Coordinates of C-alpha atoms in Angstrom, one line a residue:
X1 CA 81.9 136.3 53.0
X2 CA 85.0 136.7 50.8
X3 CA 85.4 140.2 52.4
X4 CA 85.1 138.8 55.9
X5 CA 87.8 136.2 55.0
X6 CA 90.0 139.1 54.0
X7 CA 89.3 140.9 57.3
X8 CA 90.1 137.8 59.3
X9 CA 93.5 137.7 57.6
X10 CA 94.2 141.4 57.8
X11 CA 93.3 142.0 61.4
X12 CA 93.8 138.6 63.1
X13 CA 96.2 136.7 60.9
X14 CA 93.7 133.9 60.4
X15 CA 93.1 132.0 57.2
X16 CA 89.5 131.3 56.4
X17 CA 87.5 129.9 53.6
X18 CA 84.0 131.1 52.6
X19 CA 81.8 128.1 52.1
X20 CA 78.3 128.7 50.6
X21 CA 75.7 126.0 51.1
X22 CA 72.9 125.6 48.6
X23 CA 70.3 124.8 51.3
X24 CA 68.2 126.6 54.0
X25 CA 67.3 123.4 55.8
X26 CA 68.7 123.4 59.4
X27 CA 69.3 119.6 59.4
X28 CA 71.3 119.8 56.1
X29 CA 73.3 122.8 57.3
X30 CA 74.2 121.2 60.6
X31 CA 75.1 117.8 59.1
X32 CA 77.3 119.5 56.4
X33 CA 79.2 121.6 58.9
X34 CA 79.7 118.6 61.2
X35 CA 81.2 116.6 58.3
X36 CA 83.5 119.5 57.4
X37 CA 84.7 120.0 61.0
X38 CA 88.0 118.0 60.7
X39 CA 89.3 120.5 58.2
X40 CA 88.7 123.6 60.3
X41 CA 89.6 125.0 63.7
X42 CA 86.5 127.1 64.1
X43 CA 83.2 128.0 62.5
X44 CA 81.9 131.5 61.8
X45 CA 78.2 131.3 60.7
X46 CA 77.0 134.0 58.4
X47 CA 73.8 135.2 56.8
X48 CA 71.4 132.7 58.4
X49 CA 68.0 134.3 59.3
X50 CA 66.1 134.0 62.5
X51 CA 64.7 131.9 63.9
X52 CA 66.7 129.1 62.1
X53 CA 70.0 130.7 63.1
X54 CA 69.3 130.1 66.8
X55 CA 68.6 126.4 66.4
X56 CA 71.5 125.9 64.0
X57 CA 74.1 127.6 66.2
X58 CA 72.8 125.8 69.3
X59 CA 73.0 122.4 67.7
X60 CA 76.5 123.0 66.3
X61 CA 77.8 124.3 69.6
X62 CA 76.6 121.0 71.2
X63 CA 77.9 118.8 68.4
X64 CA 81.4 120.3 67.8
X65 CA 84.4 120.6 70.0
X66 CA 85.6 123.9 68.5
X67 CA 84.5 127.6 68.6
X68 CA 81.2 128.3 66.8
X69 CA 79.7 131.8 66.5
X70 CA 77.0 133.3 64.4
X71 CA 78.5 136.7 63.7
X72 CA 75.2 138.4 62.7
X73 CA 74.1 137.7 66.2
X74 CA 77.1 138.0 68.5
X75 CA 79.5 140.2 66.6
X76 CA 76.8 142.8 66.5
X77 CA 75.9 142.3 70.1
X78 CA 79.5 142.6 71.3
X79 CA 80.1 145.9 69.5
X80 CA 76.7 147.3 70.7
X81 CA 77.6 146.5 74.3
X82 CA 81.1 148.2 73.9
X83 CA 79.4 151.3 72.4
X84 CA 76.8 151.4 75.1
X85 CA 79.4 151.2 77.8
X86 CA 81.3 154.0 76.1
X87 CA 78.2 156.1 75.9
X88 CA 77.3 155.5 79.5
X89 CA 80.8 156.3 80.7
X90 CA 80.8 159.5 78.7
X91 CA 77.4 160.5 80.2
X92 CA 78.4 159.4 83.7
X93 CA 75.6 156.9 83.7
X94 CA 75.4 153.3 85.1
X95 CA 74.6 150.8 82.3
X96 CA 72.5 148.7 84.6
X97 CA 70.1 151.6 85.2
X98 CA 69.4 152.4 81.6
X99 CA 66.0 151.8 79.9
X100 CA 66.8 150.2 76.6
X101 CA 64.5 149.7 73.6
X102 CA 65.7 147.3 70.8
X103 CA 63.9 147.6 67.5
X104 CA 64.2 144.2 65.8
X105 CA 63.7 140.7 67.2
X106 CA 65.8 138.8 64.6
X107 CA 69.3 137.4 65.0
X108 CA 71.0 140.7 66.0
X109 CA 68.2 142.0 68.1
X110 CA 67.8 138.9 70.3
X111 CA 71.6 138.7 70.7
X112 CA 71.8 142.3 71.7
X113 CA 69.1 141.9 74.3
X114 CA 70.9 138.8 75.7
X115 CA 74.3 140.4 76.0
X116 CA 72.9 143.6 77.5
X117 CA 71.0 141.5 80.1
X118 CA 74.3 139.7 80.9
X119 CA 76.0 143.0 81.3
X120 CA 73.4 144.0 84.0
X121 CA 70.7 146.0 82.0
X122 CA 67.4 145.2 83.7
X123 CA 64.9 147.2 81.6
X124 CA 65.0 145.9 78.0
X125 CA 62.0 146.3 75.7
X126 CA 62.2 144.5 72.3
X127 CA 60.0 145.4 69.3
X128 CA 59.3 143.2 66.3
X129 CA 57.2 144.2 63.2
X130 CA 54.0 143.8 65.2
X131 CA 55.0 145.9 68.2
X132 CA 56.3 145.3 71.7
X133 CA 57.1 141.7 72.6
X134 CA 55.0 140.9 75.7
X135 CA 54.3 137.7 77.4
X136 CA 50.5 137.8 76.6
X137 CA 51.0 138.1 72.9
X138 CA 49.6 135.0 71.2
X139 CA 51.6 135.2 68.0
X140 CA 55.1 134.6 69.4
X141 CA 57.4 131.8 68.2
X142 CA 59.4 129.8 70.8
X143 CA 62.4 132.2 70.7
X144 CA 60.2 135.3 71.2
X145 CA 58.3 133.5 73.9
X146 CA 61.5 132.9 75.8
X147 CA 62.5 136.6 75.2
X148 CA 59.2 137.7 76.7
X149 CA 59.9 135.8 80.0
X150 CA 62.7 138.1 80.9
X151 CA 62.3 141.3 78.9
X152 CA 59.7 144.1 79.1
X153 CA 59.7 144.2 82.9
X154 CA 57.0 147.0 83.0
X155 CA 54.7 144.9 80.8
X156 CA 54.4 147.6 78.1
X157 CA 52.1 147.1 75.1
X158 CA 51.9 148.9 71.8
X159 CA 54.5 150.0 69.3
X160 CA 57.6 152.3 69.1
X161 CA 55.8 155.3 70.6
X162 CA 54.9 153.4 73.8
X163 CA 58.3 151.7 74.0
X164 CA 60.4 154.9 73.5
X165 CA 58.4 157.1 76.0
X166 CA 61.0 157.9 78.7
X167 CA 63.6 155.4 77.3
X168 CA 67.3 156.2 77.6
X169 CA 68.6 154.1 74.7
X170 CA 67.4 153.1 71.3
X171 CA 69.1 150.2 69.5
X172 CA 67.9 149.8 65.9
X173 CA 68.6 146.5 64.1
X174 CA 65.4 146.3 62.1
X175 CA 65.7 148.0 58.7
X176 CA 62.5 149.8 59.7
X177 CA 61.9 153.5 60.4
X178 CA 61.1 155.3 63.6
X179 CA 59.0 158.5 63.7
X180 CA 60.7 161.6 65.1
X181 CA 57.7 162.2 67.3
X182 CA 58.5 158.9 69.1
X183 CA 62.2 159.7 69.5
X184 CA 61.3 163.1 70.9
X185 CA 59.7 161.5 73.9
X186 CA 62.9 159.7 75.0
X187 CA 64.7 160.8 78.2
X188 CA 67.2 163.6 78.4
X189 CA 70.7 162.7 77.2
X190 CA 69.3 159.9 75.2
X191 CA 71.5 157.4 73.3
X192 CA 70.5 156.4 69.7
X193 CA 72.1 153.5 67.9
X194 CA 70.4 153.6 64.5
X195 CA 72.2 150.7 62.8
X196 CA 70.2 149.8 59.8
X197 CA 72.3 150.3 56.7
X198 CA 72.3 152.2 54.4
X199 CA 69.2 153.9 55.8
X200 CA 69.3 154.3 59.6
X201 CA 66.0 153.9 61.5
X202 CA 66.2 157.6 62.2
X203 CA 68.7 159.8 60.3
X204 CA 71.5 161.0 62.5
X205 CA 70.8 164.7 61.7
X206 CA 67.3 164.2 63.0
X207 CA 68.5 162.1 66.0
X208 CA 70.9 164.8 67.0
X209 CA 67.9 167.0 67.8
X210 CA 66.9 164.6 70.6
X211 CA 70.0 162.6 71.6
X212 CA 73.3 163.2 73.3
X213 CA 75.1 160.4 71.6
X214 CA 74.4 158.8 68.2
X215 CA 75.9 155.7 66.5
X216 CA 75.1 154.1 63.1
X217 CA 76.2 151.2 61.0
X218 CA 77.6 153.6 58.4
X219 CA 81.2 154.7 57.9
X220 CA 80.4 158.3 56.9
X221 CA 79.1 159.2 60.4
X222 CA 80.9 159.1 63.8
X223 CA 80.6 156.0 66.0
X224 CA 80.3 153.3 63.4
X225 CA 79.1 150.0 65.0
X226 CA 80.9 147.5 62.8
X227 CA 81.2 143.8 63.5
X228 CA 84.9 143.8 62.4
X229 CA 85.7 145.3 65.8
X230 CA 84.7 141.9 67.3
X231 CA 84.9 138.8 65.1
X232 CA 88.6 138.7 64.1
X233 CA 89.7 139.1 67.7
X234 CA 87.1 136.8 69.2
X235 CA 88.1 133.9 66.9
X236 CA 91.9 134.6 67.3
X237 CA 91.6 134.6 71.1
X238 CA 89.5 131.5 71.2
X239 CA 91.9 129.7 68.9
X240 CA 95.0 131.0 70.7
X241 CA 93.6 129.6 74.0
X242 CA 92.4 126.3 72.5
X243 CA 88.9 127.1 73.5
X244 CA 86.2 124.5 72.8
X245 CA 83.5 127.1 72.6
X246 CA 82.8 130.8 72.8
X247 CA 81.1 131.7 76.1
X248 CA 79.1 134.7 77.3
X249 CA 82.0 135.7 79.5
X250 CA 84.3 135.7 76.4
X251 CA 81.9 138.0 74.6
X252 CA 81.7 140.3 77.6
X253 CA 85.5 140.4 77.7
X254 CA 85.6 141.3 74.0
X255 CA 83.3 144.3 74.6
X256 CA 85.4 145.6 77.4
X257 CA 88.6 145.2 75.3
X258 CA 87.0 147.2 72.4
X259 CA 86.1 150.0 74.8
X260 CA 89.5 149.9 76.4
X261 CA 91.1 150.8 73.1
X262 CA 89.2 154.1 73.1
X263 CA 90.8 154.9 76.5
X264 CA 91.1 158.6 77.5
X265 CA 90.0 159.8 74.1
X266 CA 86.4 158.9 74.9
X267 CA 84.0 161.5 73.5
X268 CA 80.4 161.8 72.3
X269 CA 81.6 161.2 68.8
X270 CA 84.1 158.5 69.8
X271 CA 82.6 155.8 71.9
X272 CA 84.1 152.9 69.9
X273 CA 87.3 152.7 67.9
X274 CA 87.5 153.0 64.2
X275 CA 86.6 149.8 62.3
X276 CA 90.1 150.0 60.8
X277 CA 92.0 150.5 64.1
X278 CA 94.7 147.8 64.1
X279 CA 94.9 147.8 67.9
X280 CA 91.5 146.3 68.3
X281 CA 91.8 142.7 67.2
X282 CA 94.9 142.0 69.3
X283 CA 93.3 143.6 72.4
X284 CA 90.1 141.6 71.9
X285 CA 92.1 138.4 71.2
X286 CA 94.0 138.7 74.5
X287 CA 90.9 139.4 76.5
X288 CA 89.0 136.6 75.0
X289 CA 91.9 134.1 75.5
X290 CA 92.2 135.2 79.1
X291 CA 88.5 134.8 79.7
X292 CA 88.5 131.3 78.1
X293 CA 91.3 130.2 80.4
X294 CA 89.5 131.7 83.4
X295 CA 86.3 129.9 82.5
X296 CA 88.1 126.6 81.9
X297 CA 86.7 126.0 78.4
X298 CA 90.1 125.2 76.9
X299 CA 90.9 121.7 75.6

């Protein structure tokens, strides 16, 4: 978290303080942050596992009159959407028509599914450690049950092999591995975002045998999907506008701004800017502030 504080300062000119809580109890976390609120203009939640992270974020958004965002969820989701829009544009595809498979139903996976849905993607299949999330699975918690009501429109069952058959996009946020035989059944001109770090779900060299565009969470391969492209600018824009909260529209605007920085340089190995590109945070901040004003969430 000290590193993220440095990134906030470097890219967005924001001062932040890493506060570590010696508890995993949602009630204690929420109460502590509410009591600390008068000292801070915004709250960036970090390293809270699912499903507790969903409840904690929801309760804090309801309780506080300032921007709150769990970066592990929404920072990842924003950059994934920007990257997918870049990939689709390069391949001359419509994002809404893509079949997307997300491996991982934790904080990042659920947030990615939600933002892709908000961006118009209709066919999203999510995998957890037990396989495809489907409405008739009896072992789902309340958050996965909700996910099952609007994902998996073809009612698929099974595991990665069944999910990836004919899929256009793979988004890996699971720390698991995916067999090459399953990846080989994806559609032509497939897109693979193998984001587990340091070991991608499928190694880029292997993925290149089956995909047109590949992204990872690593800096030593092209197309690094890194949250630093999102969170400094999102918070700077929200604070500049005096926003009371961070909305879905503000997140979508952030994704568009990230992609806009790429501009005419868009290529298979350049669908998102470098994580260190100094143009990104100001562009994201402006887009987020404009969206906040448009949506009327300013104080």
